[in-house]
PDB file of C-alpha atoms and ligand atoms in Angstrom:
ATOM      1  CA  MET A   1      90.085  71.464  92.517  1.00 97.00           C
ATOM      2  CA  THR A   2      92.733  74.044  91.730  1.00 98.00           C
ATOM      3  CA  LEU A   3      95.817  74.934  94.094  1.00 98.00           C
ATOM      4  CA  ILE A   4      96.389  79.003  93.438  1.00 98.00           C
ATOM      5  CA  ASP A   5     100.379  79.105  94.156  1.00 98.00           C
ATOM      6  CA  GLY A   6     100.802  82.293  95.368  1.00 98.00           C
ATOM      7  CA  LYS A   7     104.685  81.881  95.028  1.00 98.00           C
ATOM      8  CA  LYS A   8     104.718  81.080  91.824  1.00 98.00           C
ATOM      9  CA  VAL A   9     102.224  83.829  90.773  1.00 98.00           C
ATOM     10  CA  SER A  10     104.540  86.214  93.255  1.00 98.00           C
ATOM     11  CA  ASP A  11     107.812  85.287  91.948  1.00 98.00           C
ATOM     12  CA  ASP A  12     106.892  85.430  88.364  1.00 98.00           C
ATOM     13  CA  ILE A  13     106.030  88.741  89.105  1.00 98.00           C
ATOM     14  CA  LYS A  14     109.307  89.703  90.818  1.00 98.00           C
ATOM     15  CA  GLN A  15     111.095  88.703  88.099  1.00 98.00           C
ATOM     16  CA  GLU A  16     108.722  91.075  85.669  1.00 98.00           C
ATOM     17  CA  ILE A  17     109.605  93.896  88.260  1.00 98.00           C
ATOM     18  CA  ALA A  18     113.180  92.914  88.243  1.00 98.00           C
ATOM     19  CA  ARG A  19     113.692  93.219  84.007  1.00 98.00           C
ATOM     20  CA  GLU A  20     111.920  96.124  83.698  1.00 98.00           C
ATOM     21  CA  VAL A  21     114.174  97.836  87.417  1.00 98.00           C
ATOM     22  CA  GLU A  22     117.389  96.561  85.088  1.00 98.00           C
ATOM     23  CA  GLN A  23     116.158  98.656  82.129  1.00 98.00           C
ATOM     24  CA  MET A  24     115.177 101.511  84.577  1.00 98.00           C
ATOM     25  CA  VAL A  25     118.981 101.501  85.379  1.00 98.00           C
ATOM     26  CA  ALA A  26     120.248 101.241  81.823  1.00 98.00           C
ATOM     27  CA  ASP A  27     118.646 104.338  80.917  1.00 98.00           C
ATOM     28  CA  GLY A  28     119.780 105.991  83.583  1.00 98.00           C
ATOM     29  CA  LYS A  29     117.679 106.104  87.115  1.00 98.00           C
ATOM     30  CA  ARG A  30     118.620 105.126  89.672  1.00 98.00           C
ATOM     31  CA  ARG A  31     116.791 102.047  91.368  1.00 98.00           C
ATOM     32  CA  PRO A  32     113.739 102.809  93.466  1.00 98.00           C
ATOM     33  CA  HIS A  33     114.220 102.330  97.101  1.00 98.00           C
ATOM     34  CA  LEU A  34     111.675 100.954  99.814  1.00 98.00           C
ATOM     35  CA  ALA A  35     112.048 101.623 103.723  1.00 98.00           C
ATOM     36  CA  ALA A  36     110.503  99.702 106.481  1.00 98.00           C
ATOM     37  CA  ILE A  37     110.323 100.665 109.885  1.00 98.00           C
ATOM     38  CA  LEU A  38     110.019  98.093 112.778  1.00 98.00           C
ATOM     39  CA  VAL A  39     109.434  98.637 116.212  1.00 98.00           C
ATOM     40  CA  GLY A  40     110.571  96.193 118.690  1.00 97.00           C
ATOM     41  CA  HIS A  41     110.497  91.870 117.925  1.00 95.00           C
ATOM     42  CA  ASP A  42     106.655  90.574 117.525  1.00 94.00           C
ATOM     43  CA  GLY A  43     107.573  87.791 115.630  1.00 92.00           C
ATOM     44  CA  GLY A  44     105.355  87.404 112.306  1.00 91.00           C
ATOM     45  CA  SER A  45     106.825  91.702 111.713  1.00 95.00           C
ATOM     46  CA  GLU A  46     109.888  90.581 111.404  1.00 95.00           C
ATOM     47  CA  THR A  47     109.440  87.544 109.503  1.00 93.00           C
ATOM     48  CA  TYR A  48     107.195  90.105 107.040  1.00 93.00           C
ATOM     49  CA  VAL A  49     110.064  93.058 107.156  1.00 97.00           C
ATOM     50  CA  ALA A  50     112.701  90.029 106.752  1.00 97.00           C
ATOM     51  CA  ASN A  51     110.918  88.984 103.884  1.00 97.00           C
ATOM     52  CA  LYS A  52     109.954  92.343 102.187  1.00 97.00           C
ATOM     53  CA  VAL A  53     114.234  93.050 102.228  1.00 98.00           C
ATOM     54  CA  LYS A  54     114.795  89.812 100.048  1.00 98.00           C
ATOM     55  CA  ALA A  55     111.809  90.702  98.343  1.00 98.00           C
ATOM     56  CA  CYS A  56     114.068  94.232  97.662  1.00 98.00           C
ATOM     57  CA  GLU A  57     116.921  92.820  96.702  1.00 98.00           C
ATOM     58  CA  VAL A  58     115.459  90.195  93.896  1.00 98.00           C
ATOM     59  CA  CYS A  59     113.259  93.251  92.609  1.00 98.00           C
ATOM     60  CA  GLY A  60     116.709  95.045  92.382  1.00 98.00           C
ATOM     61  CA  PHE A  61     115.569  97.862  94.802  1.00 98.00           C
ATOM     62  CA  LYS A  62     117.514  99.519  97.611  1.00 98.00           C
ATOM     63  CA  SER A  63     115.969  99.079 100.737  1.00 98.00           C
ATOM     64  CA  THR A  64     116.939 100.599 104.013  1.00 98.00           C
ATOM     65  CA  LEU A  65     115.293  99.184 107.245  1.00 98.00           C
ATOM     66  CA  ILE A  66     115.079 101.054 110.175  1.00 98.00           C
ATOM     67  CA  ARG A  67     114.645  99.747 113.744  1.00 98.00           C
ATOM     68  CA  PHE A  68     112.963 100.817 116.850  1.00 98.00           C
ATOM     69  CA  GLU A  69     112.726  99.149 120.559  1.00 98.00           C
ATOM     70  CA  ASP A  70     109.352  98.589 121.971  1.00 97.00           C
ATOM     71  CA  ASP A  71     110.036 102.186 124.033  1.00 98.00           C
ATOM     72  CA  ILE A  72     109.870 103.973 121.329  1.00 98.00           C
ATOM     73  CA  THR A  73     108.039 107.579 121.966  1.00 98.00           C
ATOM     74  CA  GLU A  74     105.758 108.761 119.563  1.00 98.00           C
ATOM     75  CA  GLU A  75     107.415 111.635 119.251  1.00 98.00           C
ATOM     76  CA  THR A  76     110.703 109.763 117.929  1.00 98.00           C
ATOM     77  CA  LEU A  77     108.581 107.496 115.522  1.00 98.00           C
ATOM     78  CA  LEU A  78     107.005 110.713 113.946  1.00 98.00           C
ATOM     79  CA  ASP A  79     110.153 112.437 113.464  1.00 98.00           C
ATOM     80  CA  THR A  80     111.739 109.487 111.749  1.00 98.00           C
ATOM     81  CA  ILE A  81     108.940 109.805 109.455  1.00 99.00           C
ATOM     82  CA  SER A  82     108.710 113.123 108.621  1.00 98.00           C
ATOM     83  CA  LYS A  83     112.143 113.153 107.556  1.00 98.00           C
ATOM     84  CA  LEU A  84     111.779 110.219 105.140  1.00 99.00           C
ATOM     85  CA  ASN A  85     108.890 111.711 103.593  1.00 98.00           C
ATOM     86  CA  ASN A  86     111.344 114.711 103.386  1.00 98.00           C
ATOM     87  CA  ASP A  87     114.107 112.239 101.688  1.00 98.00           C
ATOM     88  CA  PRO A  88     113.856 112.711  97.786  1.00 98.00           C
ATOM     89  CA  ASP A  89     116.179 109.521  98.145  1.00 98.00           C
ATOM     90  CA  VAL A  90     113.354 107.400  99.434  1.00 98.00           C
ATOM     91  CA  ASP A  91     110.337 106.792  96.953  1.00 98.00           C
ATOM     92  CA  GLY A  92     107.896 104.603  99.425  1.00 98.00           C
ATOM     93  CA  PHE A  93     108.256 103.712 103.081  1.00 98.00           C
ATOM     94  CA  ILE A  94     106.025 101.065 105.736  1.00 98.00           C
ATOM     95  CA  VAL A  95     105.704 101.759 109.347  1.00 98.00           C
ATOM     96  CA  GLN A  96     105.153  97.570 110.347  1.00 98.00           C
ATOM     97  CA  LEU A  97     102.366  96.701 111.776  1.00 96.00           C
ATOM     98  CA  PRO A  98     100.994  96.044 114.719  1.00 95.00           C
ATOM     99  CA  LEU A  99     102.567  99.009 116.851  1.00 98.00           C
ATOM    100  CA  PRO A 100     103.109  99.019 120.754  1.00 97.00           C
ATOM    101  CA  ARG A 101     100.330 100.399 122.616  1.00 97.00           C
ATOM    102  CA  HIS A 102     101.487 103.707 123.674  1.00 98.00           C
ATOM    103  CA  ILE A 103     101.719 104.300 120.322  1.00 98.00           C
ATOM    104  CA  ASN A 104      98.685 105.564 118.220  1.00 98.00           C
ATOM    105  CA  GLU A 105      98.512 103.952 115.159  1.00 98.00           C
ATOM    106  CA  GLN A 106      96.075 106.024 113.147  1.00 98.00           C
ATOM    107  CA  ARG A 107      98.605 108.919 113.930  1.00 98.00           C
ATOM    108  CA  VAL A 108     100.822 107.032 112.076  1.00 98.00           C
ATOM    109  CA  ILE A 109      99.858 106.014 109.571  1.00 98.00           C
ATOM    110  CA  GLU A 110      98.348 109.604 108.919  1.00 98.00           C
ATOM    111  CA  ALA A 111     101.460 111.000 109.316  1.00 99.00           C
ATOM    112  CA  ILE A 112     103.255 109.029 106.664  1.00 98.00           C
ATOM    113  CA  ASP A 113     103.059 111.083 103.179  1.00 98.00           C
ATOM    114  CA  PHE A 114     100.672 109.324 100.919  1.00 98.00           C
ATOM    115  CA  ARG A 115     102.149 109.496  97.612  1.00 98.00           C
ATOM    116  CA  LYS A 116     104.663 107.045  99.837  1.00 98.00           C
ATOM    117  CA  ASP A 117     102.335 105.339 101.048  1.00 98.00           C
ATOM    118  CA  VAL A 118     102.850 101.992  99.164  1.00 98.00           C
ATOM    119  CA  ASP A 119     101.138 100.308 102.188  1.00 97.00           C
ATOM    120  CA  GLY A 120      98.158 102.098 100.918  1.00 97.00           C
ATOM    121  CA  PHE A 121      97.074 102.777 104.511  1.00 98.00           C
ATOM    122  CA  HIS A 122      97.044 106.401 104.580  1.00 98.00           C
ATOM    123  CA  PRO A 123      93.208 107.494 104.216  1.00 98.00           C
ATOM    124  CA  ILE A 124      93.586 109.489 101.015  1.00 98.00           C
ATOM    125  CA  ASN A 125      94.713 106.450  99.785  1.00 98.00           C
ATOM    126  CA  VAL A 126      92.065 104.227 100.628  1.00 97.00           C
ATOM    127  CA  GLY A 127      89.294 107.072 100.425  1.00 97.00           C
ATOM    128  CA  ARG A 128      90.419 107.640  96.578  1.00 97.00           C
ATOM    129  CA  GLN A 129      90.518 103.558  95.923  1.00 96.00           C
ATOM    130  CA  ALA A 130      86.947 103.292  97.468  1.00 95.00           C
ATOM    131  CA  ILE A 131      85.707 106.232  94.247  1.00 95.00           C
ATOM    132  CA  GLY A 132      87.909 104.248  92.168  1.00 93.00           C
ATOM    133  CA  LEU A 133      90.799 106.780  91.345  1.00 96.00           C
ATOM    134  CA  PRO A 134      94.658 106.413  91.173  1.00 96.00           C
ATOM    135  CA  CYS A 135      96.394 105.210  94.407  1.00 98.00           C
ATOM    136  CA  PHE A 136      98.584 103.451  95.759  1.00 98.00           C
ATOM    137  CA  HIS A 137      96.202 100.275  96.842  1.00 97.00           C
ATOM    138  CA  SER A 138      96.580  98.684 100.286  1.00 95.00           C
ATOM    139  CA  ALA A 139      99.320  95.240  99.668  1.00 96.00           C
ATOM    140  CA  THR A 140      97.111  91.947 100.511  1.00 97.00           C
ATOM    141  CA  PRO A 141      93.923  92.978  98.732  1.00 98.00           C
ATOM    142  CA  ALA A 142      95.585  94.199  95.537  1.00 97.00           C
ATOM    143  CA  GLY A 143      97.563  90.513  96.053  1.00 98.00           C
ATOM    144  CA  ILE A 144      94.036  88.701  96.641  1.00 98.00           C
ATOM    145  CA  MET A 145      92.838  91.019  93.501  1.00 98.00           C
ATOM    146  CA  GLU A 146      95.855  89.635  90.986  1.00 97.00           C
ATOM    147  CA  LEU A 147      95.027  86.311  92.098  1.00 98.00           C
ATOM    148  CA  LEU A 148      91.615  85.977  90.572  1.00 98.00           C
ATOM    149  CA  ALA A 149      92.615  87.334  87.866  1.00 97.00           C
ATOM    150  CA  ARG A 150      95.698  85.404  86.865  1.00 96.00           C
ATOM    151  CA  TYR A 151      93.490  82.425  87.243  1.00 98.00           C
ATOM    152  CA  ASP A 152      90.870  83.453  85.927  1.00 97.00           C
ATOM    153  CA  VAL A 153      88.090  83.015  88.881  1.00 98.00           C
ATOM    154  CA  PRO A 154      85.193  83.985  87.842  1.00 98.00           C
ATOM    155  CA  LEU A 155      83.344  87.590  89.748  1.00 98.00           C
ATOM    156  CA  LYS A 156      81.024  88.955  87.592  1.00 98.00           C
ATOM    157  CA  GLY A 157      77.552  88.989  88.806  1.00 98.00           C
ATOM    158  CA  LYS A 158      78.771  86.500  91.384  1.00 98.00           C
ATOM    159  CA  ASN A 159      77.947  85.911  95.594  1.00 98.00           C
ATOM    160  CA  CYS A 160      81.199  87.143  97.203  1.00 98.00           C
ATOM    161  CA  VAL A 161      80.996  86.662 101.220  1.00 99.00           C
ATOM    162  CA  VAL A 162      84.334  88.924 102.815  1.00 99.00           C
ATOM    163  CA  LEU A 163      84.636  87.708 106.173  1.00 98.00           C
ATOM    164  CA  GLY A 164      86.670  90.274 108.607  1.00 98.00           C
ATOM    165  CA  ARG A 165      86.027  93.921 108.469  1.00 98.00           C
ATOM    166  CA  SER A 166      89.668  95.053 109.076  1.00 97.00           C
ATOM    167  CA  ASN A 167      90.665  98.630 107.485  1.00 95.00           C
ATOM    168  CA  ILE A 168      93.279  96.404 105.806  1.00 94.00           C
ATOM    169  CA  VAL A 169      91.633  93.938 103.951  1.00 97.00           C
ATOM    170  CA  GLY A 170      88.149  92.809 104.106  1.00 98.00           C
ATOM    171  CA  LYS A 171      86.394  96.530 103.719  1.00 98.00           C
ATOM    172  CA  PRO A 172      88.895  97.012 101.311  1.00 97.00           C
ATOM    173  CA  VAL A 173      89.112  94.014  99.091  1.00 98.00           C
ATOM    174  CA  ALA A 174      85.244  94.701  99.203  1.00 98.00           C
ATOM    175  CA  THR A 175      85.582  98.106  97.090  1.00 97.00           C
ATOM    176  CA  LEU A 176      87.713  96.163  95.345  1.00 97.00           C
ATOM    177  CA  LEU A 177      85.354  93.298  94.402  1.00 98.00           C
ATOM    178  CA  MET A 178      82.482  95.353  93.686  1.00 97.00           C
ATOM    179  CA  GLN A 179      84.123  98.080  91.421  1.00 96.00           C
ATOM    180  CA  LYS A 180      82.735  98.510  87.592  1.00 95.00           C
ATOM    181  CA  SER A 181      84.805  96.082  85.713  1.00 95.00           C
ATOM    182  CA  GLN A 182      87.279  97.753  83.146  1.00 90.00           C
ATOM    183  CA  PRO A 183      90.579  96.178  80.598  1.00 88.00           C
ATOM    184  CA  GLY A 184      92.245  94.939  82.879  1.00 85.00           C
ATOM    185  CA  VAL A 185      90.252  94.886  86.009  1.00 89.00           C
ATOM    186  CA  LYS A 186      87.478  92.546  87.255  1.00 93.00           C
ATOM    187  CA  GLY A 187      85.159  93.267  89.742  1.00 97.00           C
ATOM    188  CA  ASP A 188      81.631  93.588  89.498  1.00 98.00           C
ATOM    189  CA  ALA A 189      80.343  90.768  91.762  1.00 98.00           C
ATOM    190  CA  THR A 190      77.746  91.584  94.324  1.00 98.00           C
ATOM    191  CA  VAL A 191      79.528  91.631  97.618  1.00 98.00           C
ATOM    192  CA  THR A 192      78.636  90.461 101.385  1.00 98.00           C
ATOM    193  CA  VAL A 193      80.862  91.588 104.384  1.00 98.00           C
ATOM    194  CA  CYS A 194      80.424  89.268 107.325  1.00 98.00           C
ATOM    195  CA  HIS A 195      82.481  89.908 110.875  1.00 98.00           C
ATOM    196  CA  SER A 196      81.184  89.230 114.144  1.00 96.00           C
ATOM    197  CA  ALA A 197      78.362  90.318 114.854  1.00 98.00           C
ATOM    198  CA  THR A 198      76.368  88.838 111.809  1.00 98.00           C
ATOM    199  CA  GLU A 199      74.044  86.341 112.940  1.00 98.00           C
ATOM    200  CA  ASN A 200      73.713  82.818 110.857  1.00 98.00           C
ATOM    201  CA  LEU A 201      76.876  83.774 109.506  1.00 98.00           C
ATOM    202  CA  ALA A 202      77.026  79.990 107.381  1.00 98.00           C
ATOM    203  CA  ASP A 203      73.371  80.985 106.038  1.00 98.00           C
ATOM    204  CA  TYR A 204      75.664  83.464 104.201  1.00 98.00           C
ATOM    205  CA  THR A 205      79.024  81.481 102.965  1.00 99.00           C
ATOM    206  CA  ARG A 206      76.801  79.022 101.938  1.00 98.00           C
ATOM    207  CA  ARG A 207      75.890  80.467  99.053  1.00 98.00           C
ATOM    208  CA  ALA A 208      78.705  82.135  98.093  1.00 99.00           C
ATOM    209  CA  ASP A 209      80.521  81.841  94.825  1.00 99.00           C
ATOM    210  CA  VAL A 210      83.608  83.020  96.289  1.00 99.00           C
ATOM    211  CA  ILE A 211      84.914  83.464 100.166  1.00 99.00           C
ATOM    212  CA  ILE A 212      87.404  86.071 100.957  1.00 99.00           C
ATOM    213  CA  ALA A 213      88.938  84.447 104.629  1.00 98.00           C
ATOM    214  CA  ALA A 214      90.270  87.660 106.377  1.00 98.00           C
ATOM    215  CA  LEU A 215      89.720  86.842 110.348  1.00 97.00           C
ATOM    216  CA  GLY A 216      92.523  85.444 111.343  1.00 96.00           C
ATOM    217  CA  LYS A 217      91.101  82.404 113.232  1.00 97.00           C
ATOM    218  CA  PRO A 218      92.765  79.041 112.402  1.00 98.00           C
ATOM    219  CA  GLY A 219      90.138  77.056 110.244  1.00 98.00           C
ATOM    220  CA  PHE A 220      87.340  78.660 111.027  1.00 98.00           C
ATOM    221  CA  VAL A 221      85.726  78.007 107.797  1.00 98.00           C
ATOM    222  CA  LYS A 222      84.549  74.047 107.806  1.00 98.00           C
ATOM    223  CA  ALA A 223      83.637  71.802 105.008  1.00 98.00           C
ATOM    224  CA  ASP A 224      79.581  71.808 106.359  1.00 98.00           C
ATOM    225  CA  MET A 225      79.692  76.177 105.674  1.00 98.00           C
ATOM    226  CA  VAL A 226      80.361  76.056 101.951  1.00 99.00           C
ATOM    227  CA  LYS A 227      79.053  74.652  98.478  1.00 98.00           C
ATOM    228  CA  ASP A 228      80.425  72.539  96.198  1.00 98.00           C
ATOM    229  CA  GLY A 229      82.626  74.445  92.886  1.00 98.00           C
ATOM    230  CA  VAL A 230      83.376  77.384  95.641  1.00 99.00           C
ATOM    231  CA  ALA A 231      86.109  79.540  95.462  1.00 99.00           C
ATOM    232  CA  ILE A 232      88.124  80.704  98.797  1.00 99.00           C
ATOM    233  CA  ILE A 233      91.228  82.779  99.304  1.00 98.00           C
ATOM    234  CA  ASP A 234      92.602  82.380 102.536  1.00 98.00           C
ATOM    235  CA  VAL A 235      94.299  85.277 104.048  1.00 98.00           C
ATOM    236  CA  GLY A 236      94.862  83.754 107.739  1.00 96.00           C
ATOM    237  CA  THR A 237      97.998  83.399 108.861  1.00 94.00           C
ATOM    238  CA  THR A 238      97.977  82.999 112.746  1.00 94.00           C
ATOM    239  CA  ARG A 239     100.853  81.188 114.382  1.00 93.00           C
ATOM    240  CA  VAL A 240      99.384  78.534 115.920  1.00 94.00           C
ATOM    241  CA  PRO A 241     101.945  76.056 118.369  1.00 95.00           C
ATOM    242  CA  ASP A 242     103.411  72.443 116.339  1.00 96.00           C
ATOM    243  CA  ALA A 243     106.215  70.921 118.928  1.00 96.00           C
ATOM    244  CA  THR A 244     106.625  68.958 115.588  1.00 97.00           C
ATOM    245  CA  ARG A 245     108.206  72.225 114.381  1.00 96.00           C
ATOM    246  CA  LYS A 246     111.781  72.993 114.685  1.00 94.00           C
ATOM    247  CA  SER A 247     110.464  77.063 115.237  1.00 93.00           C
ATOM    248  CA  GLY A 248     107.421  75.608 117.062  1.00 95.00           C
ATOM    249  CA  PHE A 249     104.411  76.797 115.395  1.00 95.00           C
ATOM    250  CA  ARG A 250     102.926  76.266 112.584  1.00 95.00           C
ATOM    251  CA  LEU A 251     100.893  78.987 109.872  1.00 94.00           C
ATOM    252  CA  SER A 252      97.143  78.521 110.184  1.00 96.00           C
ATOM    253  CA  GLY A 253      94.948  79.683 108.122  1.00 98.00           C
ATOM    254  CA  ASP A 254      90.970  80.881 108.632  1.00 98.00           C
ATOM    255  CA  VAL A 255      89.838  77.210 106.600  1.00 98.00           C
ATOM    256  CA  ASP A 256      90.353  74.062 107.662  1.00 98.00           C
ATOM    257  CA  PHE A 257      92.007  72.908 104.374  1.00 98.00           C
ATOM    258  CA  GLU A 258      91.956  69.464 104.160  1.00 98.00           C
ATOM    259  CA  ASN A 259      87.814  69.100 104.782  1.00 98.00           C
ATOM    260  CA  VAL A 260      87.283  72.199 102.623  1.00 98.00           C
ATOM    261  CA  ALA A 261      89.847  71.848  99.588  1.00 98.00           C
ATOM    262  CA  PRO A 262      87.814  68.396  97.729  1.00 98.00           C
ATOM    263  CA  LYS A 263      84.661  71.204  97.400  1.00 98.00           C
ATOM    264  CA  CYS A 264      86.686  74.050  96.221  1.00 98.00           C
ATOM    265  CA  SER A 265      87.131  75.019  92.702  1.00 98.00           C
ATOM    266  CA  PHE A 266      89.742  77.095  93.430  1.00 98.00           C
ATOM    267  CA  ILE A 267      91.771  77.185  97.135  1.00 98.00           C
ATOM    268  CA  THR A 268      95.126  79.235  98.024  1.00 98.00           C
ATOM    269  CA  PRO A 269      97.023  77.567 100.589  1.00 98.00           C
ATOM    270  CA  VAL A 270      98.425  79.160 103.874  1.00 98.00           C
ATOM    271  CA  PRO A 271     101.380  79.386 103.411  1.00 96.00           C
ATOM    272  CA  ARG A 272     102.454  79.960  99.886  1.00 97.00           C
ATOM    273  CA  GLY A 273      99.233  81.961  99.094  1.00 98.00           C
ATOM    274  CA  VAL A 274      97.798  85.124 100.152  1.00 98.00           C
ATOM    275  CA  GLY A 275     100.958  85.985 102.083  1.00 96.00           C
ATOM    276  CA  PRO A 276     104.063  86.230  98.911  1.00 97.00           C
ATOM    277  CA  MET A 277     101.408  88.028  96.778  1.00 98.00           C
ATOM    278  CA  THR A 278     101.094  91.032  99.712  1.00 97.00           C
ATOM    279  CA  ILE A 279     104.773  91.368  99.747  1.00 97.00           C
ATOM    280  CA  VAL A 280     104.620  91.319  95.816  1.00 98.00           C
ATOM    281  CA  SER A 281     102.095  93.898  95.629  1.00 98.00           C
ATOM    282  CA  LEU A 282     104.273  96.307  97.846  1.00 98.00           C
ATOM    283  CA  MET A 283     107.008  95.903  95.743  1.00 98.00           C
ATOM    284  CA  LYS A 284     104.644  96.510  92.432  1.00 98.00           C
ATOM    285  CA  ASN A 285     103.857 100.087  94.484  1.00 98.00           C
ATOM    286  CA  THR A 286     106.831 100.928  95.148  1.00 98.00           C
ATOM    287  CA  LEU A 287     107.784 100.794  91.386  1.00 98.00           C
ATOM    288  CA  LEU A 288     104.795 103.073  90.874  1.00 98.00           C
ATOM    289  CA  ALA A 289     106.106 104.996  93.414  1.00 98.00           C
ATOM    290  CA  ALA A 290     109.215 105.757  91.806  1.00 98.00           C
ATOM    291  CA  LYS A 291     108.107 105.542  88.579  1.00 98.00           C
ATOM    292  CA  GLY A 292     105.398 108.648  89.953  1.00 97.00           C
ATOM    293  CA  VAL A 293     103.030 107.127  87.536  1.00 96.00           C
ATOM    294  CA  ILE A 294     100.643 107.642  90.611  1.00 97.00           C
ATOM    295  CA  TYR A 295     101.360 111.051  92.019  1.00 97.00           C
ATOM    296  CA  SER A 296     103.762 113.041  90.275  1.00 90.00           C
ATOM    297  CA  LYS A 297     107.109 113.190  92.000  1.00 78.00           C
TER     298      LYS A 297
HETATM  299  N1  GUN B   1     100.621  93.771 109.343  1.00 72.83           N
HETATM  300  C1  GUN B   1     100.017  92.867 109.037  1.00 72.83           C
HETATM  301  N2  GUN B   1     100.317  93.260 107.610  1.00 72.83           N
HETATM  302  C2  GUN B   1     100.351  94.510 107.551  1.00 72.83           C
HETATM  303  C3  GUN B   1     101.031  95.232 106.351  1.00 72.83           C
HETATM  304  O1  GUN B   1     100.529  94.582 105.254  1.00 72.83           O
HETATM  305  N3  GUN B   1     101.999  96.044 106.618  1.00 72.83           N
HETATM  306  C4  GUN B   1     101.934  96.607 107.043  1.00 72.83           C
HETATM  307  N4  GUN B   1     102.806  98.257 107.595  1.00 72.83           N
HETATM  308  N5  GUN B   1     101.903  95.909 108.605  1.00 72.83           N
HETATM  309  C5  GUN B   1     101.344  94.962 108.637  1.00 72.83           C
END
């Protein structure tokens, strides 16, 4: 069993990005600039955004954090997005999700200029990804594909089962897994997407060569649901109460790691698996945005 070390891969990539940024600066260009909007005080979102700001420092990027309280109006948020869209000093920005209920999340996502949408959530980027055109790939699916590539996990012709059909993980990762392989881009998997309405879900997972678990249900994938030699990417990061931790919680993946890992050819841990890769994919997109290589400036 090979434990896929997302933390190590992400640290390596951040160093690669930092070297490129120092070269850009030496060539007289300005540093890439990522802005993030955080609404409210959701614990998970606070952690993610703090990690994004830290990753910007490591990569040599400029970062700006814009905070609002929970009671912000949609109008104020849309106005802030419009300012960032028009600010030539900002290469890319994100609005951390989830947003408070009174704000229409889809309207917010669509208000972001797709050329600055480094999360890859705008329908133009989602659509371009689905048909294999250059775009900002959404960060978690891109991070998953990077891990599969760096660890040389076989995909071509393999049975890949995606658990979960969210817009930010399940659907986009399914399209990436099934894309035609090209130099530097692996795909060619046979993909099945299972979700909350799937009947006899274990019939699918037991036949899977690769499982991408993105349900947000701690410990859902059990040892009797997988075959020997399966490769598993665990996207789950649910906070579960844990009185032994200072924080009062621990992060739990969607896989019953202790019992499933011995059957695997490859598996990602939680934490230090997909999470750090999501953040590094955002850094990669921001660098691409600064360089204007996907959408010219
Ligand atoms: N919430 C959970 N994951 C993400 C992400 O990748 N980007 C944003 N903006 N919000 C999230």
